[in-house]
mmCIF file of C-alpha atoms in Angstrom:
data_model
loop_
_atom_site.group_PDB
_atom_site.id
_atom_site.type_symbol
_atom_site.label_atom_id
_atom_site.label_comp_id
_atom_site.label_asym_id
_atom_site.label_seq_id
_atom_site.Cartn_x
_atom_site.Cartn_y
_atom_site.Cartn_z
ATOM 1 C CA PHE A 286 -3.163 10.000 10.514
ATOM 2 C CA GLY A 287 -4.347 10.870 14.014
ATOM 3 C CA ILE A 288 -6.580 7.802 14.024
ATOM 4 C CA PHE A 289 -3.648 5.456 13.424
ATOM 5 C CA SER A 290 -1.267 7.326 15.716
ATOM 6 C CA GLN A 291 -3.760 7.110 18.567
ATOM 7 C CA MET A 292 -4.707 3.541 17.720
ATOM 8 C CA PHE A 293 -1.101 2.268 17.733
ATOM 9 C CA TYR A 294 -0.413 4.084 20.993
ATOM 10 C CA ASN A 295 -3.407 2.306 22.543
ATOM 11 C CA MET A 296 -2.442 -1.015 20.978
ATOM 12 C CA LYS A 297 0.998 -0.694 22.565
ATOM 13 C CA HIS A 298 -0.491 -0.119 26.013
ATOM 14 C CA SER A 299 -3.646 -2.279 25.939
ATOM 15 C CA LEU A 300 -3.433 -4.374 22.738
ATOM 16 C CA GLN A 301 -6.764 -2.811 21.757
ATOM 17 C CA PRO A 302 -7.095 -0.662 18.610
ATOM 18 C CA LEU A 303 -8.983 2.120 20.392
ATOM 19 C CA THR A 304 -9.494 5.629 19.060
ATOM 20 C CA THR A 305 -11.540 8.639 20.089
ATOM 21 C CA CYS A 306 -11.131 10.661 16.905
ATOM 22 C CA GLU A 307 -12.939 8.345 14.528
ATOM 23 C CA ARG A 308 -16.545 8.543 15.699
ATOM 24 C CA ASP A 309 -16.524 11.137 18.537
ATOM 25 C CA ARG A 310 -16.305 8.462 21.243
ATOM 26 C CA LEU A 311 -13.952 5.724 22.415
ATOM 27 C CA LEU A 312 -14.268 3.001 19.827
ATOM 28 C CA SER A 313 -12.297 0.115 18.420
ATOM 29 C CA HIS A 314 -10.991 0.953 14.961
ATOM 30 C CA PHE A 315 -12.020 -2.592 14.049
ATOM 31 C CA ALA A 316 -15.656 -1.517 14.447
ATOM 32 C CA VAL A 317 -15.025 0.639 11.371
ATOM 33 C CA HIS A 318 -12.498 -1.510 9.468
ATOM 34 C CA LEU A 319 -11.446 -5.016 10.436
ATOM 35 C CA SER A 320 -7.661 -4.824 9.982
ATOM 36 C CA PRO A 321 -5.909 -7.360 12.214
ATOM 37 C CA ILE A 322 -2.824 -7.184 9.976
ATOM 38 C CA LEU A 323 -1.921 -3.965 11.801
ATOM 39 C CA TYR A 324 -0.778 -6.076 14.729
ATOM 40 C CA LEU A 325 2.203 -7.141 12.577
ATOM 41 C CA LEU A 326 3.536 -3.584 12.910
ATOM 42 C CA LEU A 327 3.012 -3.432 16.665
ATOM 43 C CA PRO A 328 6.442 -4.886 17.638
ATOM 44 C CA VAL A 329 8.228 -2.287 15.497
ATOM 45 C CA TYR A 330 6.012 0.508 16.832
ATOM 46 C CA SER A 331 6.614 -0.702 20.392
ATOM 47 C CA LEU A 332 10.377 -0.452 19.887
ATOM 48 C CA PHE A 333 10.191 2.950 18.191
ATOM 49 C CA THR A 334 7.069 4.623 19.562
ATOM 50 C CA SER A 335 6.467 7.488 17.173
ATOM 51 C CA PRO A 336 4.061 8.384 14.380
ATOM 52 C CA ILE A 337 7.170 8.582 12.188
ATOM 53 C CA THR A 338 7.575 4.832 12.680
ATOM 54 C CA LEU A 339 4.208 4.311 10.969
ATOM 55 C CA GLN A 340 5.291 6.441 8.002
ATOM 56 C CA LEU A 341 8.606 4.631 7.632
ATOM 57 C CA ALA A 342 6.964 1.222 8.037
ATOM 58 C CA GLN A 343 4.453 2.093 5.337
ATOM 59 C CA ALA A 344 7.252 3.121 2.975
ATOM 60 C CA ALA A 345 9.095 -0.136 3.664
ATOM 61 C CA ILE A 346 5.942 -2.196 3.151
ATOM 62 C CA LEU A 347 5.179 -0.501 -0.160
ATOM 63 C CA ALA A 348 8.787 -0.853 -1.323
ATOM 64 C CA SER A 349 8.785 -4.547 -0.434
ATOM 65 C CA ALA A 350 6.487 -5.131 -3.418
ATOM 66 C CA VAL A 351 9.600 -5.150 -5.598
ATOM 67 C CA ILE A 352 10.590 -8.567 -4.232
ATOM 68 C CA PRO A 353 7.595 -10.576 -5.505
ATOM 69 C CA LEU A 354 7.544 -8.475 -8.700
ATOM 70 C CA ALA A 355 11.185 -9.346 -9.418
ATOM 71 C CA LEU A 356 10.487 -13.012 -8.659
ATOM 72 C CA LEU A 357 7.511 -12.959 -11.035
ATOM 73 C CA CYS A 358 9.685 -11.383 -13.728
ATOM 74 C CA CYS A 359 12.243 -14.162 -13.276
ATOM 75 C CA LYS A 360 9.492 -16.781 -13.326
ATOM 76 C CA PHE A 361 8.340 -15.478 -16.705
ATOM 77 C CA GLY A 362 11.884 -15.369 -18.072
ATOM 78 C CA LEU A 363 12.384 -11.618 -18.270
ATOM 79 C CA PHE A 364 16.029 -10.710 -18.571
ATOM 80 C CA TYR A 365 17.775 -8.656 -15.903
ATOM 81 C CA ILE A 366 17.340 -5.267 -17.594
ATOM 82 C CA ARG A 367 13.611 -5.839 -18.166
ATOM 83 C CA THR A 368 13.189 -6.869 -14.552
ATOM 84 C CA VAL A 369 14.957 -3.698 -13.426
ATOM 85 C CA VAL A 370 12.702 -1.635 -15.705
ATOM 86 C CA MET A 371 9.598 -3.325 -14.264
ATOM 87 C CA VAL A 372 10.808 -2.607 -10.716
ATOM 88 C CA LEU A 373 11.494 1.029 -11.607
ATOM 89 C CA ILE A 374 8.058 1.363 -13.184
ATOM 90 C CA LEU A 375 6.511 -0.008 -10.008
ATOM 91 C CA LEU A 376 8.507 2.349 -7.796
ATOM 92 C CA CYS A 377 7.656 5.353 -9.989
ATOM 93 C CA TYR A 378 3.964 4.526 -10.136
ATOM 94 C CA PRO A 379 2.255 7.425 -8.292
ATOM 95 C CA ALA A 380 0.280 5.200 -5.920
ATOM 96 C CA VAL A 381 3.545 3.653 -4.754
ATOM 97 C CA ALA A 382 5.922 6.609 -5.074
ATOM 98 C CA CYS A 383 3.500 8.966 -3.322
ATOM 99 C CA GLY A 384 1.970 6.342 -1.041
ATOM 100 C CA THR A 385 3.447 7.898 2.075
ATOM 101 C CA ASN A 386 2.982 11.579 1.289
ATOM 102 C CA TYR A 387 -0.069 12.182 3.430
ATOM 103 C CA ASP A 388 -0.756 9.652 6.144
ATOM 104 C CA PHE A 389 -0.735 5.994 7.086
ATOM 105 C CA HIS A 390 -3.306 3.472 5.881
ATOM 106 C CA GLU A 391 -3.663 -0.282 6.175
ATOM 107 C CA ASN A 392 -4.088 -0.540 2.401
ATOM 108 C CA CYS A 393 -0.295 -0.210 2.082
ATOM 109 C CA PHE A 394 -0.158 -3.971 2.670
ATOM 110 C CA LEU A 395 -2.315 -4.824 -0.357
ATOM 111 C CA LEU A 396 0.169 -4.361 -3.208
ATOM 112 C CA PRO A 397 3.005 -6.498 -1.815
ATOM 113 C CA LEU A 398 0.656 -9.159 -0.453
ATOM 114 C CA LEU A 399 -1.262 -9.465 -3.724
ATOM 115 C CA LEU A 400 1.991 -9.732 -5.673
ATOM 116 C CA TRP A 401 3.163 -12.462 -3.285
ATOM 117 C CA LEU A 402 -0.191 -14.217 -3.792
ATOM 118 C CA PHE A 403 0.258 -14.063 -7.580
ATOM 119 C CA TYR A 404 3.792 -15.395 -7.227
ATOM 120 C CA ALA A 405 2.571 -18.282 -5.070
ATOM 121 C CA TYR A 406 -0.081 -19.090 -7.676
ATOM 122 C CA GLU A 407 2.377 -18.981 -10.569
ATOM 123 C CA THR A 408 4.880 -21.197 -8.762
ATOM 124 C CA ARG A 409 2.139 -23.590 -7.593
ATOM 125 C CA ARG A 410 2.940 -23.208 -3.898
ATOM 126 C CA LEU A 411 -0.350 -23.969 -2.200
ATOM 127 C CA CYS A 412 0.837 -23.267 1.340
ATOM 128 C CA LEU A 413 2.119 -19.845 0.286
ATOM 129 C CA MET A 414 -1.141 -19.202 -1.556
ATOM 130 C CA ALA A 415 -3.098 -19.994 1.594
ATOM 131 C CA LEU A 416 -0.798 -17.823 3.714
ATOM 132 C CA PHE A 417 -0.995 -14.789 1.426
ATOM 133 C CA THR A 418 -4.728 -15.214 0.927
ATOM 134 C CA ALA A 419 -5.152 -15.082 4.712
ATOM 135 C CA LEU A 420 -2.845 -12.068 4.986
ATOM 136 C CA VAL A 421 -4.716 -10.182 2.254
ATOM 137 C CA LEU A 422 -7.996 -10.886 4.029
ATOM 138 C CA MET A 423 -6.512 -9.515 7.258
ATOM 139 C CA VAL A 424 -5.852 -6.122 5.644
ATOM 140 C CA LYS A 425 -9.466 -5.006 5.598
ATOM 141 C CA GLU A 426 -12.911 -6.524 5.362
ATOM 142 C CA ASP A 427 -13.336 -5.416 1.747
ATOM 143 C CA ALA A 428 -10.014 -6.993 0.711
ATOM 144 C CA ALA A 429 -12.117 -10.118 0.196
ATOM 145 C CA VAL A 430 -13.171 -8.513 -3.102
ATOM 146 C CA TYR A 431 -9.562 -8.736 -4.343
ATOM 147 C CA ILE A 432 -9.462 -12.407 -3.400
ATOM 148 C CA ALA A 433 -12.839 -13.037 -5.057
ATOM 149 C CA PHE A 434 -11.645 -11.528 -8.348
ATOM 150 C CA PHE A 435 -8.381 -13.461 -8.138
ATOM 151 C CA ALA A 436 -10.449 -16.593 -7.460
ATOM 152 C CA LEU A 437 -12.453 -15.934 -10.619
ATOM 153 C CA PHE A 438 -9.191 -15.665 -12.556
ATOM 154 C CA VAL A 439 -7.959 -18.959 -11.080
ATOM 155 C CA PHE A 440 -11.295 -20.616 -11.861
ATOM 156 C CA LEU A 441 -11.453 -19.285 -15.431
ATOM 157 C CA ASP A 442 -7.817 -20.234 -16.042
ATOM 158 C CA GLY A 443 -9.294 -23.723 -16.178
ATOM 159 C CA LYS A 444 -6.380 -25.602 -14.699
ATOM 160 C CA ARG A 445 -7.293 -25.261 -11.051
ATOM 161 C CA ARG A 446 -11.051 -24.817 -10.813
ATOM 162 C CA LEU A 447 -11.241 -26.346 -7.343
ATOM 163 C CA GLN A 448 -8.702 -23.826 -6.017
ATOM 164 C CA GLY A 449 -10.630 -20.992 -7.629
ATOM 165 C CA THR A 450 -13.888 -22.207 -6.150
ATOM 166 C CA LEU A 451 -12.399 -22.600 -2.669
ATOM 167 C CA LEU A 452 -10.804 -19.150 -2.836
ATOM 168 C CA PHE A 453 -14.085 -17.572 -3.952
ATOM 169 C CA VAL A 454 -16.165 -19.291 -1.280
ATOM 170 C CA GLY A 455 -13.540 -18.544 1.379
ATOM 171 C CA ALA A 456 -13.458 -14.862 0.417
ATOM 172 C CA GLY A 457 -17.246 -14.678 0.529
ATOM 173 C CA VAL A 458 -17.471 -16.385 3.907
ATOM 174 C CA TYR A 459 -14.750 -14.127 5.324
ATOM 175 C CA PHE A 460 -16.449 -11.005 3.982
ATOM 176 C CA LEU A 461 -19.819 -11.967 5.456
ATOM 177 C CA GLY A 462 -18.212 -12.826 8.794
ATOM 178 C CA ALA A 463 -16.204 -9.596 8.864
ATOM 179 C CA VAL A 464 -19.163 -7.418 7.993
#
């Protein structure tokens, strides 16, 4: 948690994700994990400069996964009570319910962003698919693996092989560039 607390403090003052507690010297956190999505939290952190802000933001980000999940439930024709049950299952899932018990981590973005990506795919919204693919890739360099597996699903679904191929190649190129 100290890494992210120090990093956000430095981002607020210099826009650089610098830490000294990650590798025993002043270093950009992005030398360890490429996570430009963290800049999306910087305005909130700048208004409320506190490590608590990071904890609350993480809780809000994790909880926001209920929105695309509910939309997916509606898309597949689940009735209201089943949608509510699905949302409650998501919120009670230990990785979500306990996701803020210990510290902050950029992986908190993955669940809601992947659900939004799945929603964009199911509703055939290419611009949203591109947006959420880019956002997932911005979480961490290895998030490209999630996109690659989703791309395989899209490809094997058979209806949109070109999209699957482009997603897979894009994820691979991003991963190689990030590493």
